[in-house]
PDB file of C-alpha atoms in Angstrom:
ATOM      1  CA  MET A1356     247.776  16.631   1.039  1.00 44.00           C
ATOM      2  CA  ASN A1357     245.658  13.488   0.709  1.00 49.00           C
ATOM      3  CA  LYS A1358     248.125  11.983  -1.747  1.00 53.00           C
ATOM      4  CA  LEU A1359     250.926  12.549   0.755  1.00 48.00           C
ATOM      5  CA  ILE A1360     248.929  10.909   3.541  1.00 49.00           C
ATOM      6  CA  PHE A1361     248.003   7.977   1.331  1.00 51.00           C
ATOM      7  CA  ALA A1362     251.556   7.614   0.001  1.00 49.00           C
ATOM      8  CA  ASP A1363     252.812   7.230   3.559  1.00 52.00           C
ATOM      9  CA  SER A1364     250.152   4.658   4.427  1.00 58.00           C
ATOM     10  CA  ALA A1365     250.654   2.427   1.373  1.00 58.00           C
ATOM     11  CA  GLY A1366     253.563   1.002  -0.527  1.00 64.00           C
ATOM     12  CA  PRO A1367     254.461   1.954  -4.099  1.00 69.00           C
ATOM     13  CA  ALA A1368     252.394  -0.891  -5.599  1.00 68.00           C
ATOM     14  CA  PHE A1369     249.284   0.267  -3.760  1.00 63.00           C
ATOM     15  CA  GLN A1370     250.024   3.852  -4.780  1.00 67.00           C
ATOM     16  CA  ARG A1371     250.176   2.862  -8.478  1.00 65.00           C
ATOM     17  CA  ILE A1372     246.851   1.004  -8.191  1.00 63.00           C
ATOM     18  CA  TYR A1373     245.338   3.975  -6.398  1.00 61.00           C
ATOM     19  CA  ASN A1374     246.566   6.419  -9.041  1.00 62.00           C
ATOM     20  CA  ASN A1375     245.283   4.250 -11.912  1.00 60.00           C
ATOM     21  CA  SER A1376     241.855   3.820 -10.334  1.00 54.00           C
ATOM     22  CA  HIS A1377     241.841   7.499  -9.410  1.00 50.00           C
ATOM     23  CA  PHE A1378     241.987   8.486 -13.080  1.00 51.00           C
ATOM     24  CA  ALA A1379     239.053   6.182 -13.889  1.00 51.00           C
ATOM     25  CA  LEU A1380     237.003   7.633 -11.053  1.00 49.00           C
ATOM     26  CA  ALA A1381     238.019  11.174 -11.947  1.00 50.00           C
ATOM     27  CA  ALA A1382     235.747  11.023 -14.977  1.00 55.00           C
ATOM     28  CA  LEU A1383     232.788  10.458 -12.646  1.00 59.00           C
ATOM     29  CA  LEU A1384     233.749  12.358  -9.500  1.00 59.00           C
ATOM     30  CA  PRO A1385     236.232  15.059  -8.559  1.00 62.00           C
ATOM     31  CA  ALA A1386     239.446  13.583  -7.185  1.00 60.00           C
ATOM     32  CA  SER A1387     238.929  15.217  -3.804  1.00 61.00           C
ATOM     33  CA  LEU A1388     235.767  13.154  -3.226  1.00 64.00           C
ATOM     34  CA  VAL A1389     237.280   9.697  -3.672  1.00 73.00           C
ATOM     35  CA  SER A1390     240.418   9.894  -1.538  1.00 82.00           C
ATOM     36  CA  PRO A1391     240.605   7.399   1.356  1.00 86.00           C
ATOM     37  CA  GLN A1392     240.912  10.216   3.885  1.00 87.00           C
ATOM     38  CA  ARG A1393     237.775  11.911   2.540  1.00 89.00           C
ATOM     39  CA  ILE A1394     235.806   8.649   2.512  1.00 89.00           C
ATOM     40  CA  TYR A1395     236.942   7.879   6.072  1.00 91.00           C
ATOM     41  CA  ASN A1396     235.962  11.336   7.320  1.00 90.00           C
ATOM     42  CA  ASN A1397     232.540  11.202   5.660  1.00 90.00           C
ATOM     43  CA  SER A1398     231.852   7.697   6.940  1.00 93.00           C
ATOM     44  CA  HIS A1399     231.496   9.208  10.420  1.00 92.00           C
ATOM     45  CA  PHE A1400     228.449  11.131   9.205  1.00 95.00           C
ATOM     46  CA  ALA A1401     226.954   8.052   7.564  1.00 94.00           C
ATOM     47  CA  LEU A1402     227.399   6.049  10.769  1.00 95.00           C
ATOM     48  CA  ALA A1403     225.847   8.845  12.822  1.00 95.00           C
ATOM     49  CA  ALA A1404     222.752   8.816  10.589  1.00 95.00           C
ATOM     50  CA  LEU A1405     222.373   5.090   9.896  1.00 96.00           C
ATOM     51  CA  LEU A1406     222.798   3.696  13.406  1.00 94.00           C
ATOM     52  CA  PRO A1407     219.870   5.596  14.976  1.00 94.00           C
ATOM     53  CA  ALA A1408     217.735   4.857  11.889  1.00 94.00           C
ATOM     54  CA  SER A1409     218.445   1.162  12.307  1.00 94.00           C
ATOM     55  CA  LEU A1410     217.766   1.175  16.045  1.00 93.00           C
ATOM     56  CA  VAL A1411     214.575   3.260  16.005  1.00 94.00           C
ATOM     57  CA  SER A1412     212.798   1.838  12.952  1.00 92.00           C
ATOM     58  CA  PRO A1413     210.711  -1.368  13.144  1.00 91.00           C
ATOM     59  CA  GLN A1414     212.855  -4.449  12.681  1.00 86.00           C
ATOM     60  CA  ASP A1415     210.955  -5.829   9.671  1.00 86.00           C
ATOM     61  CA  GLY A1416     210.515  -2.486   7.897  1.00 89.00           C
ATOM     62  CA  THR A1417     212.139  -1.258   4.710  1.00 92.00           C
ATOM     63  CA  ILE A1418     213.895   1.603   6.483  1.00 93.00           C
ATOM     64  CA  ALA A1419     215.575  -0.827   8.882  1.00 93.00           C
ATOM     65  CA  LYS A1420     216.762  -3.076   6.021  1.00 95.00           C
ATOM     66  CA  VAL A1421     218.153  -0.145   4.034  1.00 95.00           C
ATOM     67  CA  ALA A1422     219.828   1.279   7.153  1.00 96.00           C
ATOM     68  CA  ASP A1423     221.283  -2.135   8.047  1.00 96.00           C
ATOM     69  CA  VAL A1424     222.739  -2.688   4.566  1.00 96.00           C
ATOM     70  CA  GLY A1425     224.137   0.853   4.657  1.00 96.00           C
ATOM     71  CA  LEU A1426     225.625   0.161   8.084  1.00 97.00           C
ATOM     72  CA  ALA A1427     227.196  -3.072   6.840  1.00 97.00           C
ATOM     73  CA  ALA A1428     228.912  -1.238   3.976  1.00 97.00           C
ATOM     74  CA  THR A1429     229.881   1.816   6.023  1.00 97.00           C
ATOM     75  CA  ILE A1430     231.266  -0.148   8.979  1.00 97.00           C
ATOM     76  CA  THR A1431     233.323  -2.319   6.627  1.00 97.00           C
ATOM     77  CA  VAL A1432     234.819   0.609   4.690  1.00 95.00           C
ATOM     78  CA  HIS A1433     235.393   2.684   7.836  1.00 96.00           C
ATOM     79  CA  ASN A1434     237.197  -0.146   9.635  1.00 96.00           C
ATOM     80  CA  HIS A1435     239.230  -1.111   6.566  1.00 96.00           C
ATOM     81  CA  ILE A1436     240.600   2.400   6.065  1.00 95.00           C
ATOM     82  CA  ALA A1437     241.220   2.880   9.802  1.00 95.00           C
ATOM     83  CA  LEU A1438     243.119  -0.404  10.106  1.00 96.00           C
ATOM     84  CA  ASN A1439     245.274   0.537   7.116  1.00 94.00           C
ATOM     85  CA  TYR A1440     246.205   3.761   8.909  1.00 94.00           C
ATOM     86  CA  VAL A1441     247.129   1.729  12.002  1.00 96.00           C
ATOM     87  CA  ILE A1442     249.264  -0.575   9.848  1.00 96.00           C
ATOM     88  CA  SER A1443     251.111   2.353   8.291  1.00 94.00           C
ATOM     89  CA  ASP A1444     251.855   3.789  11.741  1.00 95.00           C
ATOM     90  CA  TYR A1445     252.759   0.703  13.774  1.00 97.00           C
ATOM     91  CA  VAL A1446     253.710  -2.226  11.524  1.00 95.00           C
ATOM     92  CA  PRO A1447     257.300  -2.429  10.210  1.00 95.00           C
ATOM     93  CA  ARG A1448     257.501  -1.633   6.508  1.00 94.00           C
ATOM     94  CA  ALA A1449     258.704  -5.138   5.597  1.00 94.00           C
ATOM     95  CA  LEU A1450     255.539  -6.687   7.068  1.00 95.00           C
ATOM     96  CA  GLN A1451     252.999  -4.161   5.816  1.00 94.00           C
ATOM     97  CA  VAL A1452     252.030  -5.944   2.582  1.00 95.00           C
ATOM     98  CA  PRO A1453     251.121  -9.300   4.194  1.00 95.00           C
ATOM     99  CA  VAL A1454     249.359  -7.567   7.074  1.00 96.00           C
ATOM    100  CA  ARG A1455     247.362  -5.455   4.604  1.00 96.00           C
ATOM    101  CA  GLY A1456     246.351  -8.692   2.861  1.00 96.00           C
ATOM    102  CA  GLY A1457     245.089  -9.998   6.186  1.00 96.00           C
ATOM    103  CA  VAL A1458     243.148  -6.788   6.756  1.00 97.00           C
ATOM    104  CA  LEU A1459     241.626  -7.115   3.279  1.00 96.00           C
ATOM    105  CA  ALA A1460     240.514 -10.680   4.086  1.00 97.00           C
ATOM    106  CA  LEU A1461     239.125  -9.528   7.441  1.00 97.00           C
ATOM    107  CA  SER A1462     237.255  -6.692   5.731  1.00 97.00           C
ATOM    108  CA  ALA A1463     235.752  -9.111   3.194  1.00 98.00           C
ATOM    109  CA  LEU A1464     234.598 -11.431   5.997  1.00 98.00           C
ATOM    110  CA  THR A1465     233.162  -8.467   7.880  1.00 98.00           C
ATOM    111  CA  ALA A1466     231.226  -7.342   4.806  1.00 98.00           C
ATOM    112  CA  VAL A1467     229.822 -10.827   4.197  1.00 98.00           C
ATOM    113  CA  GLY A1468     228.874 -11.356   7.846  1.00 97.00           C
ATOM    114  CA  LEU A1469     227.248  -7.975   8.373  1.00 97.00           C
ATOM    115  CA  THR A1470     225.395  -8.158   5.051  1.00 97.00           C
ATOM    116  CA  LYS A1471     224.076 -11.616   5.918  1.00 97.00           C
ATOM    117  CA  LEU A1472     222.987 -10.339   9.335  1.00 96.00           C
ATOM    118  CA  ALA A1473     221.320  -7.329   7.700  1.00 96.00           C
ATOM    119  CA  LEU A1474     219.436  -9.271   5.022  1.00 94.00           C
ATOM    120  CA  SER A1475     218.631 -12.682   6.479  1.00 94.00           C
ATOM    121  CA  GLY A1476     218.934 -12.144  10.217  1.00 90.00           C
ATOM    122  CA  PRO A1477     217.393  -9.698  12.648  1.00 92.00           C
ATOM    123  CA  GLY A1478     219.470  -6.869  11.190  1.00 93.00           C
ATOM    124  CA  ILE A1479     222.302  -4.968  12.824  1.00 94.00           C
ATOM    125  CA  GLY A1480     219.904  -2.779  14.790  1.00 93.00           C
ATOM    126  CA  GLY A1481     217.850  -5.834  15.771  1.00 92.00           C
ATOM    127  CA  ALA A1482     220.960  -7.657  16.995  1.00 93.00           C
ATOM    128  CA  VAL A1483     221.941  -4.647  19.111  1.00 93.00           C
ATOM    129  CA  LYS A1484     218.388  -4.407  20.509  1.00 91.00           C
ATOM    130  CA  GLU A1485     218.488  -8.091  21.490  1.00 92.00           C
ATOM    131  CA  LEU A1486     221.402  -7.371  23.819  1.00 92.00           C
ATOM    132  CA  TRP A1487     219.034  -5.419  26.088  1.00 88.00           C
ATOM    133  CA  LYS A1488     215.939  -7.574  25.623  1.00 86.00           C
ATOM    134  CA  LYS A1489     214.609  -9.154  28.820  1.00 86.00           C
ATOM    135  CA  LYS A1490     214.506 -12.925  28.719  1.00 78.00           C
TER     136      LYS A1490
END
């Protein structure tokens, strides 16, 4: 089922890359654990755990830093997979490859920005807390 969903959301070139990487990952993990649909579904649980941990823990603590780095990775992966599903549903097939390239660039920028915020700034939780801070 996941291969059918992924085949519809990606072109043949992406499907070949996915299948080749799938065999390499299959030695480490069962194939059902590394499908995009499975990763997307499980990222909801990671977001549900990491966001409160980032908001509740002290801003300069280790737990906040770990939660913020986890949030940066999870938000990036979650959004990247979700936007690829949107592309497969709403973008004409002839334009899907360049639009997917744009989404990949946007995902890379998101990862860099959120990781920088998590490591050298106030953190993702700290930035959210500052929205409600009295001046």
